[in-house]
Structure formats: C-alpha cells, structure tokens
Amino acid sequence: MEALANARAVTGADYLVLISGQDYPVRDLARWEQQVVDSGADALLDPLGDLAADWRFRWYMVPVPRPRHAGGYRAVRHLAWRLGRRTGRVLQVLPRFVEGDRRWLVGVPRLRPRPPAGLRVTKCSQWMTLSARAVDVALARDAREPALRAFFATVRISDESYLQSLLHDDASLAVRYSATTGRIIDPGSASPHLLDAAAVRAVALASDAPFVRKLARDDDAARAA
C-alpha cells in the first residue's frame, strides 16, 4: 500500500500498472492504454483460486536455524512437511523448499476466521492495472480501517488478497477480470517459470495481457522475442 501511495503522489498518473522487474511488454502499450481508458474499468484483476486456509488460518513466518548441518536440516524439514499434511485441520506447517531459506510458514486456525467489517476475501494476482480513483479508494479505506490491514497481515500471501478484497468490496468501482501479465505455471508449481524466447512468443499469442513474465534479469529472451 505504501508503494501505491508513493506512486500516486509522485506521478499523478491517471492509471497505475503493478508489474515486477521480470515482466516484459509484448503489446503496443499506447494502444493498450487507450483500450483501458475506453473500457471505463477502475481495476483490471487476474483472479486466482481461493484456498480458505490462506485466510481462515493465522500465519506466522518462523525461522528454523537448527540443525545447522544441511543434511540434518533437510531431514527435519521433511518430517515437518509430513506432520503438516497430517495435522492440516488444526496446524499447518509449510517449510520453504528453497536452498538457504530456513523460514517456515506455520498456520493455526483463527478464532474469528472472517475479516472485520464482513469483508469478503478475494484472491487475485498481485500484478494489476488500477485507475487513480481505485487507488485513492483503497488507500482511504486502508487508513480508515486499520483492523483490516492487521487481519490481512497474517493472511498467507496477503499481497494476493488484501488490496484485491478492498477493490471488490467497493460498489462504486468498475472491477473487471483481465490479466496484466501473462505467464506459464507448471502443474504443482506455485510460481511461473522463466521464459525463453519461444515461450515469450507463445504466451503473447495465448493471452491478451500487455506483459509476460518471468524473464531472467539481463536475459536474451526479451531481445530475441
């Protein structure tokens, strides 16, 4: 939310586009921008599948520095993962299977699983296109109702649900479903894989999104595409 507030204050732009440093444009952006304006949309969101445990549980990021030996740590991590599969209703344990990252996500059921003010949780990609009005509406509610931010601070992957839920909950905003960035996600993976030149072209053909992701930094794929 701070990034949106800063971008709004610094640019004064009519629309803000949230993308990552690994996104690459594959459309005529001037034409796409005019299409967004003509559509009258305040928000272009890309919906994702909702997992109730993401918000019905209260999540903590827990560092696990021991065992120090890599082999011992991997064994403990595997046991924790198996434990989490057995205790999922009362305890969620999600070790991060990333080399060098010893943080685990641990979730416990909330006493009150619903967000304050009856807000409905809506899960969408964090990469989106917003009108200045949509940004102002979301920032105003964020400032007005701090209990909402406190709730979503302990939601799993809150950057895919907090702002998106605020936008969906305001009837004055025209929210439409349209991807800002296209990607390829392999079955069983939570993240899109890096694209080569052929994949960039394939994603561009399969999606109307103005950007594609992910491209490695300083990758030749973008230039080749």
JSON list of N, CA and C in Angstrom, two decimals, residues 23 77 88 150 170 222:
[
{"chain": "A", "resi": 23, "resn": "ASP", "atom": "N", "xyz": [9.03, -8.62, -15.73]},
{"chain": "A", "resi": 23, "resn": "ASP", "atom": "CA", "xyz": [7.97, -8.57, -16.74]},
{"chain": "A", "resi": 23, "resn": "ASP", "atom": "C", "xyz": [8.48, -7.85, -17.98]},
{"chain": "A", "resi": 77, "resn": "ARG", "atom": "N", "xyz": [13.14, -30.83, 8.03]},
{"chain": "A", "resi": 77, "resn": "ARG", "atom": "CA", "xyz": [12.18, -30.15, 7.15]},
{"chain": "A", "resi": 77, "resn": "ARG", "atom": "C", "xyz": [11.19, -31.14, 6.55]},
{"chain": "A", "resi": 88, "resn": "GLY", "atom": "N", "xyz": [-3.40, -30.91, 9.21]},
{"chain": "A", "resi": 88, "resn": "GLY", "atom": "CA", "xyz": [-3.84, -29.74, 8.46]},
{"chain": "A", "resi": 88, "resn": "GLY", "atom": "C", "xyz": [-5.05, -29.02, 9.01]},
{"chain": "A", "resi": 150, "resn": "ALA", "atom": "N", "xyz": [-4.50, -5.21, 9.76]},
{"chain": "A", "resi": 150, "resn": "ALA", "atom": "CA", "xyz": [-3.99, -6.11, 10.79]},
{"chain": "A", "resi": 150, "resn": "ALA", "atom": "C", "xyz": [-4.41, -7.55, 10.51]},
{"chain": "A", "resi": 170, "resn": "ASP", "atom": "N", "xyz": [-15.89, -2.44, -2.91]},
{"chain": "A", "resi": 170, "resn": "ASP", "atom": "CA", "xyz": [-16.42, -1.09, -3.15]},
{"chain": "A", "resi": 170, "resn": "ASP", "atom": "C", "xyz": [-17.29, -1.09, -4.41]},
{"chain": "A", "resi": 222, "resn": "ALA", "atom": "N", "xyz": [14.15, -11.64, -24.05]},
{"chain": "A", "resi": 222, "resn": "ALA", "atom": "CA", "xyz": [13.37, -10.46, -24.42]},
{"chain": "A", "resi": 222, "resn": "ALA", "atom": "C", "xyz": [13.83, -9.89, -25.75]}
]
